[in-house]
Amino acid sequence: AGPAPRGCPCGSRRRVALRSPQVAGKAASAVLVKTLRFVQNVPCFQELPLEEQLLLVRSCWAPLLLLGLAQERVHLETVESAEPSMLQRILTARQHGERPPAPAPAAGRPHHGPHLPSAGEIQAIKGFLAKCWSLDISTKEYAYLKGTVLFNPDLPGLQCTQYIEGLQREAQQALNEHIRLIHRGDEARFAKLNVVLSLLRSINANVVAELFFRPIIGAVNMDDMLLEMLCAKL
């Protein structure tokens, strides 16, 4: 038998939108406030200089938000958007003698301007949420996972690298000890929870901003919003 036909990637590139963007946006905003309140109440985080705090939060607000959405069991209902496909746009442009549109940026590259998430990008978020729910992650486990994500010593520009690295190690050790105590016999659980973290790393923060915040606040400058929220008494 010949090689199996390769699946067409077009389906994962279809543009999709949330069925109730205002409802999902409000839920995400509430979770973001709750998440930043959680972060600010971590004593070790408060001891860091404000510049370091902001650097950490800017880099990890999206994975922290997604962990919060999983914890709060926020379900995403999506619909296909009416945005024309790349093929339709090329054909229409040619019909009118215009220059065909440039292809969308590849995964992982920054998105400039409005960007409707693709079906594949939303599926990655839904897959992450489903993975968390299938593992029935406890409140304490979520807290340790958030600590692991928050205290990322690999960020360029950090001054307190060793201190932050120690905090991340402590979060991982606390998670491991908690699992040994509560989930005796489930030796694979620690590895499964670290798979959750690796799924998070594959989700683009720009996609999260566009999906949840553009529908309710328009053009999103997450840096400004986070700075305001971090300096406010949440």
XYZ file of C-alpha atoms in Angstrom:
234
model
C 0.000 0.000 0.000
C 1.194 3.488 -0.784
C 1.747 6.136 1.855
C -1.367 7.442 3.602
C -2.543 10.803 2.252
C -1.419 13.697 4.391
C -4.189 15.574 6.167
C -4.978 18.985 4.735
C -4.010 21.713 7.223
C -6.698 24.086 5.878
C -9.196 23.069 8.551
C -6.939 24.152 11.388
C -6.433 27.513 9.668
C -10.149 28.336 9.479
C -11.011 31.488 11.415
C -13.249 31.018 14.417
C -14.757 33.302 17.035
C -16.346 32.831 20.444
C -20.091 32.248 20.349
C -20.596 34.755 23.201
C -17.471 36.968 23.133
C -18.843 39.456 25.694
C -19.681 36.700 28.196
C -16.335 34.916 27.699
C -14.487 38.257 27.840
C -16.122 39.201 31.141
C -15.359 35.745 32.573
C -11.710 36.041 31.429
C -11.424 39.572 32.898
C -12.745 38.339 36.255
C -10.279 35.422 36.188
C -7.394 37.775 35.279
C -8.203 40.031 38.260
C -8.414 36.960 40.527
C -5.135 35.618 39.103
C -3.251 38.881 39.659
C -4.673 39.061 43.185
C -3.320 35.536 43.770
C 0.091 36.602 42.404
C 0.216 39.731 44.585
C -0.575 37.660 47.684
C 2.472 35.416 47.166
C 4.921 36.813 49.796
C 8.045 35.931 47.736
C 6.616 37.832 44.766
C 5.994 40.955 46.876
C 9.657 40.954 47.937
C 10.815 41.422 44.337
C 11.397 44.950 42.927
C 8.389 46.285 40.994
C 10.322 46.135 37.684
C 10.966 42.409 38.217
C 7.338 41.808 39.223
C 6.105 43.491 36.055
C 8.595 41.610 33.863
C 7.416 38.274 35.285
C 3.717 39.106 34.965
C 4.082 40.454 31.411
C 5.727 37.228 30.328
C 3.289 34.807 31.958
C -0.119 36.498 32.266
C -1.543 34.352 29.424
C -0.571 30.903 30.840
C -1.643 32.056 34.319
C -4.986 33.185 32.890
C -5.477 29.852 31.107
C -4.716 27.956 34.332
C -7.286 30.206 36.036
C -9.884 29.528 33.320
C -9.294 25.790 33.754
C -9.592 26.096 37.529
C -12.855 28.084 37.219
C -14.133 25.624 34.596
C -14.817 28.288 31.973
C -16.039 26.522 28.811
C -15.432 28.011 25.354
C -18.145 27.761 22.717
C -16.938 28.746 19.267
C -18.459 29.462 15.867
C -16.816 29.766 12.467
C -16.241 33.374 11.571
C -17.455 34.976 8.370
C -13.923 36.177 7.601
C -13.061 35.077 4.046
C -10.449 32.371 3.657
C -7.010 33.152 2.205
C -8.059 31.458 -1.076
C -11.237 33.566 -1.301
C -9.230 36.740 -0.651
C -6.628 35.852 -3.315
C -9.314 35.041 -5.907
C -11.305 38.195 -5.100
C -8.144 40.344 -5.295
C -7.221 38.865 -8.678
C -10.758 39.432 -9.952
C -10.439 43.119 -9.114
C -6.856 43.398 -10.363
C -5.449 43.963 -6.852
C -2.307 42.532 -5.308
C -3.074 39.217 -3.480
C -2.928 39.449 0.329
C 0.231 38.415 2.158
C 0.043 35.083 4.005
C -0.676 35.122 7.726
C 2.342 34.984 10.072
C 3.517 31.503 11.007
C 2.781 30.066 14.437
C 5.003 31.483 17.118
C 5.667 34.767 15.298
C 4.081 37.927 16.679
C 0.741 38.936 15.192
C 0.430 42.597 14.261
C -2.970 44.273 14.283
C -6.333 42.484 14.494
C -5.936 38.742 14.330
C -8.859 36.366 14.450
C -7.595 33.145 16.011
C -7.654 30.085 13.763
C -9.495 26.870 14.554
C -6.119 25.246 15.341
C -5.164 27.957 17.830
C -8.525 27.723 19.602
C -8.318 23.928 19.576
C -4.967 24.186 21.388
C -6.660 26.226 24.144
C -9.634 23.850 24.318
C -7.255 20.867 24.387
C -5.354 22.432 27.272
C -8.577 23.024 29.263
C -9.796 19.472 28.557
C -6.442 18.054 29.720
C -6.697 19.963 33.023
C -10.267 18.805 33.604
C -9.436 15.186 32.767
C -6.729 15.267 35.476
C -9.139 16.824 38.026
C -6.404 19.178 39.249
C -6.845 20.311 42.856
C -6.653 23.894 44.182
C -3.206 23.234 45.678
C -1.911 21.689 42.457
C -3.130 24.723 40.484
C -1.316 26.993 42.961
C 1.978 25.094 42.538
C 1.593 25.066 38.735
C 0.998 28.838 38.783
C 4.113 29.257 40.933
C 6.153 27.238 38.430
C 4.877 29.403 35.551
C 5.226 32.728 37.415
C 8.797 32.280 38.655
C 10.538 31.890 35.309
C 14.301 32.497 35.735
C 14.982 32.330 31.978
C 13.497 35.747 31.144
C 15.968 38.234 29.660
C 16.342 41.372 31.762
C 15.831 39.784 35.193
C 18.263 40.787 37.950
C 17.173 38.343 40.694
C 17.666 35.251 38.511
C 18.993 32.883 41.191
C 16.307 33.862 43.698
C 13.553 33.351 41.085
C 15.093 30.031 40.004
C 14.988 28.899 43.650
C 11.297 29.863 43.909
C 10.445 27.908 40.765
C 12.304 24.881 42.138
C 10.395 25.198 45.438
C 7.054 25.277 43.574
C 7.976 22.104 41.670
C 9.178 20.341 44.850
C 6.005 21.327 46.707
C 3.923 19.954 43.814
C 5.875 16.694 43.830
C 5.523 16.274 47.610
C 1.798 17.069 47.476
C 1.287 14.409 44.774
C 3.255 11.816 46.784
C 1.073 12.542 49.795
C -2.351 12.745 48.139
C -1.976 10.554 45.029
C -0.008 7.600 46.362
C 0.404 4.969 43.685
C -0.053 7.428 40.812
C 3.627 7.809 39.986
C 2.879 9.327 36.580
C 0.818 12.275 37.917
C 3.772 14.656 38.338
C 4.796 13.997 34.710
C 1.182 14.453 33.532
C 0.964 17.834 35.276
C 4.219 18.888 33.628
C 2.661 17.973 30.256
C -0.016 20.558 31.128
C 2.782 23.147 31.467
C 4.281 22.162 28.110
C 0.839 22.555 26.447
C 0.678 26.066 27.919
C 4.005 27.025 26.335
C 2.643 26.258 22.865
C -0.213 28.803 23.175
C 0.521 32.308 21.858
C -0.265 35.128 24.323
C -1.395 37.364 21.414
C -4.049 34.801 20.525
C -5.316 34.808 24.136
C -5.464 38.641 24.145
C -7.321 38.770 20.817
C -9.744 36.017 21.798
C -10.794 37.266 25.224
C -10.046 40.991 25.443
C -10.387 42.566 21.978
C -14.190 41.917 21.874
C -14.727 43.894 25.102
C -12.010 46.572 25.133
C -11.034 46.897 21.466
C -7.350 47.378 20.605
C -5.496 45.527 23.326
C -2.296 46.773 24.906
C -1.827 44.094 27.553
C 1.356 45.726 28.938
C -0.537 48.905 29.851
C -3.460 46.973 31.273
C -1.243 44.702 33.376
C 0.796 47.627 34.723
C -2.415 49.386 35.746
C -3.832 46.242 37.376
C -0.577 45.375 39.119
C -0.182 48.843 40.613
C -3.859 49.036 41.640
C -5.101 47.436 44.827
C -6.977 44.534 43.290
